[in-house]
XYZ file of C-alpha atoms in Angstrom:
706
model
C -117.193 44.446 247.313
C -118.148 41.124 245.713
C -121.772 41.975 246.381
C -121.406 45.324 244.659
C -119.770 43.663 241.639
C -122.593 41.161 241.391
C -125.265 43.857 241.587
C -123.416 45.961 239.087
C -123.131 43.163 236.520
C -126.777 42.235 236.936
C -127.806 45.830 236.368
C -125.674 46.001 233.215
C -127.457 42.941 231.839
C -130.851 44.575 232.320
C -130.016 48.156 231.405
C -127.511 47.696 228.575
C -126.514 51.381 228.524
C -123.430 53.379 229.228
C -121.330 51.774 231.960
C -118.654 53.451 234.015
C -116.211 51.507 236.074
C -113.634 52.059 238.777
C -112.288 49.991 241.593
C -111.951 52.549 244.403
C -115.264 53.321 246.085
C -115.710 56.530 248.071
C -115.736 55.257 251.610
C -116.998 58.505 253.031
C -120.092 58.859 250.756
C -123.062 60.139 252.750
C -125.753 60.409 250.050
C -127.605 57.132 249.352
C -130.608 56.149 247.239
C -133.269 54.926 249.647
C -136.355 54.417 247.440
C -137.923 54.742 243.991
C -141.651 55.174 243.271
C -143.925 56.339 240.469
C -147.326 58.059 240.446
C -149.717 59.932 238.153
C -150.302 63.608 239.005
C -152.790 65.554 236.872
C -152.331 63.127 234.003
C -148.542 63.424 234.146
C -146.270 60.569 235.203
C -143.841 61.506 237.998
C -140.967 59.321 239.202
C -139.782 60.077 242.769
C -136.268 59.051 243.904
C -135.688 59.329 247.657
C -132.179 60.142 248.960
C -130.733 60.046 252.491
C -129.892 63.750 252.226
C -130.713 66.550 249.787
C -128.752 66.774 246.548
C -126.693 69.859 245.866
C -127.955 70.227 242.253
C -130.140 68.558 239.669
C -128.049 65.689 238.252
C -127.056 65.607 234.590
C -128.701 63.023 232.357
C -129.375 61.905 228.799
C -131.947 59.892 226.828
C -131.593 56.856 224.545
C -134.081 56.328 221.722
C -133.556 52.614 221.058
C -134.043 51.088 223.511
C -136.057 53.895 225.128
C -134.240 54.917 228.311
C -133.411 57.913 230.516
C -130.119 57.912 232.459
C -129.228 60.225 235.373
C -125.772 60.352 237.030
C -125.589 61.287 240.749
C -121.993 61.920 241.849
C -120.958 60.940 245.393
C -123.977 58.659 245.879
C -124.412 55.016 246.757
C -127.187 52.439 246.478
C -128.773 52.033 249.875
C -131.833 49.976 248.797
C -130.119 46.600 248.847
C -131.323 45.869 245.289
C -130.484 47.237 241.847
C -133.812 46.858 240.039
C -137.232 48.307 240.859
C -140.138 47.026 238.708
C -142.801 49.701 238.080
C -144.862 48.660 234.974
C -147.050 51.734 235.202
C -147.789 54.155 232.406
C -144.767 54.554 230.182
C -142.280 53.333 232.805
C -141.238 49.687 232.905
C -138.553 49.627 235.596
C -135.726 51.591 237.206
C -132.144 50.325 237.535
C -129.758 51.690 240.151
C -126.175 51.101 239.016
C -123.418 51.967 241.476
C -119.972 52.458 239.975
C -117.078 53.962 241.895
C -118.003 57.268 243.522
C -121.241 57.773 241.621
C -124.564 56.078 240.971
C -126.494 55.957 237.718
C -130.297 55.811 237.618
C -131.678 54.202 234.469
C -135.389 54.579 233.677
C -136.505 51.882 231.239
C -139.426 53.242 229.173
C -141.942 51.602 226.892
C -141.552 54.339 224.280
C -139.092 57.189 223.919
C -140.073 60.370 225.789
C -138.514 63.541 227.131
C -138.254 64.474 230.813
C -137.866 67.319 233.311
C -136.018 66.909 236.632
C -136.354 69.026 239.792
C -135.376 68.788 243.469
C -137.934 68.683 246.256
C -136.330 68.305 249.688
C -134.517 64.989 249.847
C -136.318 63.798 246.715
C -135.567 64.040 243.014
C -138.697 64.339 240.851
C -138.488 63.214 237.230
C -141.516 64.309 235.196
C -142.015 62.266 232.014
C -143.443 64.073 229.036
C -146.673 62.459 227.760
C -146.396 60.320 224.603
C -148.899 60.259 221.733
C -151.865 58.001 222.376
C -151.572 54.692 220.661
C -154.684 54.965 218.555
C -155.502 53.495 215.186
C -153.311 55.944 213.336
C -153.345 55.576 209.600
C -149.824 55.131 208.347
C -148.944 55.162 204.688
C -147.979 51.746 203.472
C -144.718 51.514 201.535
C -145.449 51.376 197.851
C -143.023 49.581 195.516
C -144.225 51.593 192.494
C -146.857 54.283 192.149
C -149.811 53.584 189.866
C -150.320 55.842 186.873
C -153.312 54.073 185.395
C -156.554 56.007 185.321
C -158.654 52.841 184.954
C -158.331 49.295 186.204
C -156.579 46.911 183.822
C -156.450 43.089 183.967
C -153.404 41.095 185.005
C -152.208 39.050 181.999
C -150.528 36.020 183.545
C -149.195 34.498 186.753
C -146.431 31.902 187.006
C -144.122 30.290 189.566
C -140.588 29.026 188.964
C -137.743 27.598 190.996
C -134.456 29.499 190.988
C -131.011 27.979 190.787
C -130.354 28.646 194.494
C -133.622 26.917 195.536
C -135.424 30.243 195.646
C -139.085 30.656 194.715
C -139.873 33.179 191.957
C -143.406 34.471 191.467
C -143.639 36.071 187.999
C -146.567 38.356 187.170
C -147.207 39.663 183.643
C -148.634 43.178 184.012
C -150.765 44.928 181.368
C -148.181 47.739 181.173
C -145.331 49.266 183.138
C -147.586 51.861 184.789
C -149.193 49.493 187.325
C -148.495 50.427 190.940
C -147.281 47.664 193.264
C -147.464 47.584 197.077
C -145.447 44.852 198.834
C -145.257 44.289 202.583
C -144.751 41.541 205.139
C -147.626 40.530 207.411
C -146.531 38.068 210.061
C -145.114 35.047 208.267
C -146.780 35.944 204.955
C -145.789 38.276 202.159
C -148.606 40.395 200.705
C -148.330 41.954 197.242
C -151.057 44.295 195.944
C -151.360 45.540 192.372
C -153.127 48.895 192.394
C -155.999 49.638 190.022
C -155.930 46.156 188.527
C -158.376 43.340 187.915
C -157.870 39.582 187.951
C -159.384 37.312 185.280
C -161.347 34.316 186.507
C -158.747 31.894 185.202
C -156.072 33.392 187.474
C -158.144 33.467 190.673
C -156.677 30.392 192.277
C -154.367 29.056 194.946
C -151.077 27.579 193.743
C -149.662 24.786 195.883
C -145.927 24.944 195.160
C -144.635 23.004 198.154
C -143.215 20.273 195.884
C -140.747 22.670 194.235
C -138.385 22.580 197.230
C -138.396 26.351 197.854
C -139.346 28.369 200.956
C -142.678 29.238 199.261
C -145.504 26.843 200.119
C -148.460 28.473 198.382
C -149.451 31.543 196.366
C -153.043 32.779 196.622
C -154.322 35.495 194.289
C -157.739 37.163 194.500
C -159.575 40.411 193.793
C -159.827 42.965 196.607
C -161.768 46.040 195.491
C -159.868 47.838 192.767
C -156.726 45.902 193.658
C -155.372 42.429 192.982
C -153.984 40.927 196.170
C -151.439 38.134 196.210
C -150.556 36.326 199.444
C -147.261 34.396 199.410
C -146.828 31.954 202.298
C -143.200 30.884 202.895
C -141.845 28.682 205.672
C -138.762 28.795 207.852
C -136.282 31.679 207.898
C -136.507 33.586 204.611
C -135.881 36.888 202.921
C -137.345 38.411 199.794
C -136.562 40.820 196.992
C -138.743 42.312 194.266
C -137.948 43.921 190.935
C -139.817 44.975 187.813
C -138.585 44.814 184.215
C -140.918 46.543 181.770
C -144.227 44.628 182.018
C -142.901 41.800 184.198
C -142.918 41.906 188.008
C -140.915 39.301 189.939
C -140.990 38.482 193.661
C -138.145 36.206 194.758
C -138.233 34.462 198.131
C -135.075 32.642 199.209
C -133.908 30.795 202.276
C -132.110 32.966 204.841
C -128.612 31.612 205.143
C -127.639 31.235 208.799
C -123.978 31.000 209.793
C -123.872 29.148 213.121
C -120.362 30.409 213.826
C -121.427 34.066 213.829
C -122.536 35.751 217.029
C -125.297 37.712 215.257
C -126.784 37.080 211.833
C -126.545 39.674 209.111
C -123.806 41.588 207.340
C -121.100 43.064 209.538
C -121.833 43.604 213.230
C -125.522 43.581 214.106
C -125.609 43.283 217.917
C -127.306 45.705 220.278
C -125.157 48.737 220.919
C -123.522 49.377 224.275
C -120.900 51.640 225.790
C -117.981 50.456 227.909
C -115.561 52.573 229.925
C -113.062 50.508 231.912
C -109.630 51.119 233.308
C -107.389 48.145 234.024
C -110.253 45.658 234.295
C -109.593 41.929 234.240
C -110.438 40.277 230.949
C -112.410 37.502 232.669
C -114.578 40.064 234.485
C -115.131 42.030 231.263
C -116.215 38.881 229.441
C -118.665 38.194 232.250
C -120.136 41.683 231.852
C -120.657 41.075 228.138
C -122.193 37.674 228.884
C -124.712 39.263 231.269
C -125.594 41.854 228.634
C -126.065 39.373 225.756
C -127.583 36.429 227.661
C -124.941 34.193 226.027
C -123.230 31.453 228.000
C -119.502 32.198 227.936
C -117.006 29.547 228.982
C -113.561 31.050 229.633
C -110.420 28.945 229.627
C -108.197 28.974 232.714
C -105.360 30.312 230.574
C -107.246 33.579 229.881
C -105.578 36.169 232.102
C -104.563 39.806 232.094
C -106.299 43.168 232.215
C -107.460 45.634 229.605
C -108.358 49.333 229.490
C -110.924 50.405 226.913
C -113.502 53.041 226.149
C -116.240 52.167 223.661
C -119.291 54.290 222.957
C -122.366 53.045 221.054
C -120.599 49.959 219.665
C -122.399 46.687 218.763
C -121.684 44.155 221.469
C -120.372 41.552 218.996
C -117.869 44.105 217.710
C -116.883 44.981 221.275
C -116.247 41.309 222.012
C -114.213 40.969 218.819
C -112.091 43.970 219.831
C -111.374 42.475 223.241
C -110.439 39.108 221.755
C -108.083 40.649 219.193
C -106.450 42.859 221.821
C -105.588 39.868 224.040
C -104.828 37.316 221.286
C -107.861 35.200 222.106
C -110.037 33.047 219.903
C -113.689 32.016 220.049
C -115.790 29.038 219.091
C -119.586 29.221 219.182
C -121.927 26.260 219.596
C -125.577 27.187 219.919
C -125.724 29.910 222.583
C -122.495 28.802 224.246
C -119.241 30.637 223.481
C -115.891 29.127 224.390
C -113.045 31.664 224.692
C -109.396 30.644 224.935
C -106.003 31.667 223.499
C -105.719 31.018 219.784
C -102.859 28.556 220.240
C -104.915 26.554 222.687
C -107.915 26.460 220.317
C -105.705 25.406 217.397
C -104.065 22.686 219.484
C -107.427 21.345 220.633
C -108.837 21.317 217.100
C -105.736 19.502 215.874
C -106.206 16.844 218.533
C -109.857 16.531 217.588
C -108.993 16.028 213.925
C -106.318 13.459 214.729
C -108.678 11.545 216.946
C -111.364 11.697 214.294
C -108.973 10.254 211.708
C -107.991 7.539 214.143
C -111.640 6.716 214.765
C -112.271 6.496 211.018
C -109.551 3.873 210.686
C -111.265 1.801 213.373
C -114.927 2.554 212.622
C -116.775 -0.340 210.957
C -117.781 0.115 207.323
C -121.135 -0.657 205.757
C -122.507 -0.845 202.218
C -125.310 1.330 200.905
C -126.958 1.325 197.480
C -127.968 4.461 195.586
C -130.466 4.440 192.701
C -129.620 7.050 190.059
C -132.339 8.491 187.852
C -130.743 11.014 185.505
C -126.971 10.399 185.715
C -124.971 7.349 184.703
C -123.699 5.384 187.665
C -120.267 4.961 186.077
C -119.810 8.755 185.826
C -120.631 9.254 189.514
C -118.311 6.391 190.460
C -115.407 8.121 188.721
C -116.061 11.332 190.630
C -116.230 9.521 193.961
C -112.900 7.762 193.474
C -111.018 10.654 191.826
C -108.806 12.972 193.820
C -106.434 12.411 196.695
C -106.297 13.506 200.311
C -108.967 15.993 201.354
C -110.294 16.213 197.767
C -111.338 12.562 197.826
C -114.956 11.904 198.753
C -114.438 8.330 199.939
C -112.063 7.426 202.728
C -109.017 5.257 202.183
C -111.106 2.247 203.180
C -114.019 3.132 200.906
C -114.910 1.540 197.577
C -117.632 1.920 194.955
C -119.201 -0.406 192.381
C -121.263 0.901 189.422
C -123.936 -1.468 188.082
C -124.887 -0.241 184.576
C -127.874 -2.533 184.027
C -129.951 -1.049 186.880
C -127.918 2.196 187.045
C -127.119 1.749 190.733
C -124.131 2.572 192.893
C -122.962 0.330 195.717
C -120.749 2.305 198.085
C -118.862 0.761 200.981
C -117.463 3.185 203.568
C -117.910 4.556 207.084
C -121.188 6.236 208.032
C -119.988 9.843 207.835
C -118.606 9.368 204.304
C -121.794 7.636 203.167
C -123.745 10.707 204.280
C -121.446 12.906 202.189
C -121.937 10.611 199.203
C -125.709 10.840 199.592
C -125.572 14.642 199.682
C -123.349 14.718 196.595
C -125.647 12.380 194.641
C -128.645 14.483 195.621
C -127.027 17.501 193.955
C -125.679 15.702 190.874
C -128.528 13.328 190.063
C -130.994 15.926 188.817
C -132.816 16.410 185.531
C -130.839 18.610 183.175
C -132.774 21.392 181.486
C -133.024 21.193 177.704
C -132.767 23.892 175.080
C -134.248 24.087 171.569
C -131.953 26.007 169.211
C -133.371 27.161 165.886
C -131.230 28.841 163.247
C -132.442 30.661 160.148
C -129.955 31.301 157.363
C -131.462 33.721 154.844
C -129.699 34.325 151.504
C -131.136 37.016 149.217
C -129.954 38.118 145.761
C -130.935 41.060 143.554
C -129.527 41.237 140.034
C -129.981 43.847 137.297
C -128.455 44.043 133.789
C -128.884 46.332 130.819
C -127.247 46.064 127.393
C -127.503 48.208 124.191
C -125.780 47.512 120.808
C -125.840 48.225 117.075
C -124.825 46.559 113.805
C -124.372 48.736 110.733
C -123.511 47.552 107.195
C -124.116 48.027 103.483
C -123.767 46.284 100.112
C -123.499 47.039 96.397
C -125.537 44.817 93.968
C -123.935 46.042 90.771
C -121.245 43.430 90.928
C -123.818 40.776 91.636
C -126.169 41.782 88.782
C -123.675 42.329 85.986
C -122.949 45.973 86.584
C -126.146 47.178 84.920
C -126.803 50.561 86.414
C -130.313 50.627 85.002
C -131.420 47.471 86.691
C -134.556 48.098 88.709
C -136.559 45.998 91.064
C -140.143 47.122 90.584
C -139.377 50.629 91.660
C -136.577 52.996 92.354
C -136.458 52.556 96.154
C -137.238 49.802 98.629
C -137.580 49.719 102.453
C -137.263 46.366 104.306
C -137.911 45.701 108.048
C -137.022 42.580 110.019
C -136.066 41.193 113.364
C -132.405 40.652 112.541
C -129.772 41.813 110.103
C -129.950 38.591 108.058
C -133.742 38.695 107.874
C -133.606 42.136 106.301
C -130.989 41.006 103.822
C -133.201 38.117 102.731
C -136.113 40.494 102.143
C -134.131 42.825 99.945
C -132.682 39.983 97.889
C -129.115 40.569 99.059
C -128.531 36.951 100.037
C -126.335 35.235 97.527
C -123.519 32.811 97.312
C -121.264 35.724 96.477
C -120.904 36.837 100.055
C -117.900 38.957 99.272
C -120.142 41.588 97.724
C -123.135 41.505 100.083
C -123.904 41.873 103.800
C -120.855 43.925 104.473
C -120.958 44.876 108.172
C -118.572 47.673 108.951
C -119.943 48.296 112.551
C -120.561 45.081 114.506
C -121.230 45.964 118.175
C -124.352 43.996 119.166
C -125.775 43.922 122.709
C -124.466 41.260 125.088
C -126.727 38.667 126.676
C -127.922 39.094 130.290
C -129.077 36.434 132.727
C -128.491 33.658 130.223
C -130.755 35.218 127.552
C -129.951 36.681 124.137
C -130.903 40.284 123.479
C -133.807 41.334 121.278
C -132.982 43.065 117.987
C -134.659 45.272 115.361
C -133.244 45.706 111.827
C -133.987 48.088 108.938
C -132.621 48.222 105.361
C -132.740 51.133 102.914
C -132.382 50.167 99.168
C -131.735 52.464 96.250
C -132.645 50.822 92.912
C -130.847 53.457 90.927
C -127.576 52.889 92.698
C -128.183 49.178 93.495
C -126.950 49.818 97.038
C -128.320 48.776 100.431
C -127.829 50.340 103.892
C -128.600 47.905 106.763
C -129.045 48.925 110.454
C -129.706 46.528 113.414
C -130.391 47.719 116.967
C -130.247 45.167 119.842
C -131.170 45.703 123.530
C -131.762 43.608 126.637
C -132.701 44.474 130.227
C -132.747 41.692 132.872
C -133.933 42.001 136.498
C -133.909 39.091 138.953
C -134.628 38.522 142.667
C -134.126 35.388 144.744
C -134.284 34.216 148.371
C -133.078 31.009 150.009
C -134.009 30.168 153.613
C -132.346 27.321 155.523
C -133.677 26.526 159.005
C -131.810 23.836 160.952
C -133.019 23.200 164.512
C -131.842 20.892 167.278
C -132.619 20.063 170.925
C -129.856 19.407 173.437
C -129.256 19.372 177.184
C -127.682 22.212 179.125
C -123.905 22.436 178.520
C -124.008 19.500 176.071
C -122.592 19.888 172.558
C -124.945 19.021 169.678
C -124.627 19.002 165.878
C -126.972 18.646 162.904
C -125.718 18.404 159.308
C -127.218 18.025 155.823
C -125.592 18.235 152.407
C -123.975 16.493 149.435
C -120.616 14.813 148.902
C -119.019 15.517 145.502
C -116.474 13.042 144.081
C -113.130 14.052 142.647
C -109.959 12.232 141.644
C -106.696 12.537 143.479
C -103.292 11.005 142.970
C -101.954 8.461 145.434
C -98.365 7.795 146.492
C -98.116 4.920 143.980
C -99.009 7.187 141.065
C -102.500 5.814 140.571
C -105.639 7.854 141.029
C -108.370 7.336 143.575
C -111.796 8.835 144.113
C -112.263 11.113 147.127
C -115.292 13.046 148.269
C -115.696 16.627 149.334
C -118.675 17.795 151.335
C -120.934 20.754 150.701
C -123.187 20.778 153.762
C -125.382 22.902 155.968
C -124.135 22.309 159.534
C -125.207 23.697 162.942
C -122.961 22.940 165.910
C -123.954 24.480 169.253
C -123.252 24.192 172.991
C -125.841 25.998 175.200
C -125.341 27.175 178.782
C -128.288 28.378 180.886
C -127.406 31.264 183.208
C -128.925 31.753 186.687
C -130.976 34.672 185.342
C -132.680 32.429 182.763
C -130.701 33.636 179.743
C -128.771 31.296 177.436
C -125.114 31.476 176.362
C -124.525 29.807 172.974
C -121.219 28.616 171.498
C -122.086 28.493 167.801
C -120.358 27.050 164.741
C -122.443 27.350 161.546
C -121.450 26.285 158.019
C -123.403 26.955 154.815
C -121.649 25.390 151.807
C -122.857 25.091 148.222
C -121.552 23.762 144.902
C -119.439 26.180 142.928
C -117.988 26.137 139.465
C -116.509 23.034 137.887
C -112.789 23.253 137.229
C -110.253 20.927 135.657
C -109.153 19.873 139.153
C -112.672 19.167 140.321
C -115.735 20.853 141.726
C -115.253 24.065 143.689
C -117.152 24.567 146.961
C -118.575 27.934 147.961
C -118.330 28.243 151.775
C -119.883 30.515 154.367
C -118.777 29.985 157.978
C -119.673 31.689 161.291
C -118.172 30.808 164.673
C -119.070 32.926 167.701
C -120.404 33.055 171.279
C -123.520 35.039 172.100
C -125.810 35.666 175.094
C -129.537 35.544 174.249
C -132.599 35.772 176.459
C -134.900 32.773 176.625
C -137.131 32.798 173.522
C -135.380 35.826 172.037
C -133.951 36.149 168.533
C -130.610 37.660 167.649
C -128.766 38.230 164.360
C -125.317 36.764 164.934
C -123.800 37.779 161.588
C -124.250 38.543 157.937
C -122.396 38.970 154.642
C -123.318 41.622 152.064
C -121.824 41.653 148.570
C -122.419 44.314 145.900
C -120.952 43.994 142.389
C -121.512 46.805 139.881
C -120.015 47.040 136.391
C -120.465 49.332 133.376
C -118.785 48.573 130.017
C -118.750 50.506 126.750
C -117.343 49.512 123.337
C -117.281 52.054 120.478
C -115.676 53.022 117.169
C -112.999 55.639 117.773
C -114.003 59.174 116.852
C -117.341 58.113 115.402
C -118.565 56.822 118.741
C -117.842 60.201 120.346
C -120.108 62.128 118.005
C -123.236 63.598 119.625
C -126.425 61.577 119.060
C -125.099 59.882 115.908
C -122.293 58.357 117.988
C -124.773 55.916 119.525
C -124.802 54.070 116.167
C -121.129 53.290 116.643
C -121.023 51.985 120.244
C -122.313 49.215 122.544
C -123.103 49.690 126.299
C -123.500 47.117 129.056
C -124.368 47.860 132.716
C -124.936 45.244 135.470
C -125.559 45.254 139.238
C -125.487 42.177 141.496
C -126.420 42.255 145.214
C -126.112 39.241 147.520
C -126.795 39.225 151.270
C -126.740 36.487 153.910
C -128.112 36.845 157.468
C -128.044 34.265 160.282
C -130.766 34.375 162.961
C -130.593 32.319 166.199
C -133.537 31.639 168.559
C -132.873 29.539 171.700
C -135.741 28.447 173.914
C -135.753 26.398 177.099
C -138.146 23.463 176.969
C -140.707 23.775 179.770
C -140.375 20.812 182.097
C -141.534 21.190 185.667
C -139.818 17.973 186.698
C -136.534 19.356 185.408
C -137.065 22.635 187.203
C -137.492 21.058 190.618
């Protein structure tokens, strides 16, 4: 029975297919498998299985696609060959496994490629005819295409660049002529090949980039012309994975290190082991673990405290999931080291790990300490020293016996501790002592004004000269009538001879509604006087009008450079003095600022965009009051996400002031047409707008990007 168990487990390790178990063998079985052979008959592969006596019927079977296998179950049969594996290596057949389980035997045909079969009985033999597979010729298979090309003619690639990602990934960035370029990406061996369909490569871009110093999986990028395509060969090292995406005219290939978890049985998301089927009734856990070990080629060490039996039926389940199910069902735990798995009860594993930790702590208290110096390049030694000594318990980097000295003159750290803690300190310094990327922030504050004013007015008056000239109605001034023109009302009066010291009888203005000034200018005027010599009377009329139109623009452009996540400020302006009372009753001079100030804190995101915390002030001098000078303020405080080199409008203020005034003589001003001689109109419009533009840009520095 032990021999049968051994043969059965060995067959499971080689076949890896559906297993059936039972512990009572049929003692009276008469049918036995005596031989297995394979031959070619008329170009068809035939497998012959010899039995000790004829079978009653063709046995039932099934096929497995991956791995390619054919399984046949013969009830009431045993293995009489003395071995469980027959190597064939002929045609499409690799080997045949004979697995005896309970009162039946399973024949497993291991194929090189999946194929169908036909079974028939011939005397004491079972003939299995394998269907022929397609000849492995140089079949042309369509390569996977990332994007189909829609260009009718070849177009040149614009640019090619390489950058290091935040997670130590390598990013190859290609500037395409348009978003219609087809891209074909595939893996060839250890290289990654990218082809741009219907494209050409300028001479300046036909080169090999050695990027091994960037600390990414990518070692080199070679780009060259291949017919009507541009071919790029990316050569990474180690275990890696890649992803590709296209945004408008930019195509990016990102190659990153494949993260390996040594504690996982199989790498990848979820369960990724080869699938198997298990069907056991009341089987010992230790024996089941041995079956899984034979199937997976892992070395399993089982604790002596692992006991009990389990009944399970699993069909097409990854072997790592099957093992996890068994462990959870029996309250067992697992620890993996290399290809060795140690299985024990969870309490036993926890107790052992606790003892290991306690012994490790005890060793640390006895282990000799040593001193190591660390030269810092970009970070202050005092700042790192504070981080090493801060925290308590597990959060503390140094042990209780460790100490650190920061030497500011040479910017060095001298750390004294045990060897394991010194290694942790070195790893921490390697991640902290790096060049910080810098950002140039440029702001543009644009203030525009548009003013318009229009004013119309009239002055109307008259005078009687009879009182001035002695009341002589026959007095004549070289004619019966006179017409005088002038620029103003007074100029006309001087022409007609009305001006006199007796102002109570001349220049009588009974309508005085002149036009108002606009934009700091007085209005233009036109006056006319009508004189009747017979009546010695004058009628004076003055029309005034002014139209003012003004436009202005003020641009302020502060800019500043700062490190990533470091606050920076730039300010320019004037301080205006004013007097204020003190507690003693005296007065003192204080100053009030009117400045242009930009205060910003940038943060570079992993995608290459920039988050900005902005505080912008734009002050100017206002009107002068009895209490002092007023300050006109404009203030914006916000947070915004901007792409590298992009420009965004973070805010603006728009003011529109419109006014229309009219002054008139009651009743007379309402008369049609003539009423305009008895009114004054003023209309003004004032527009003011302020916009704030922000443009952040990372400063290119390859040393900082490494």
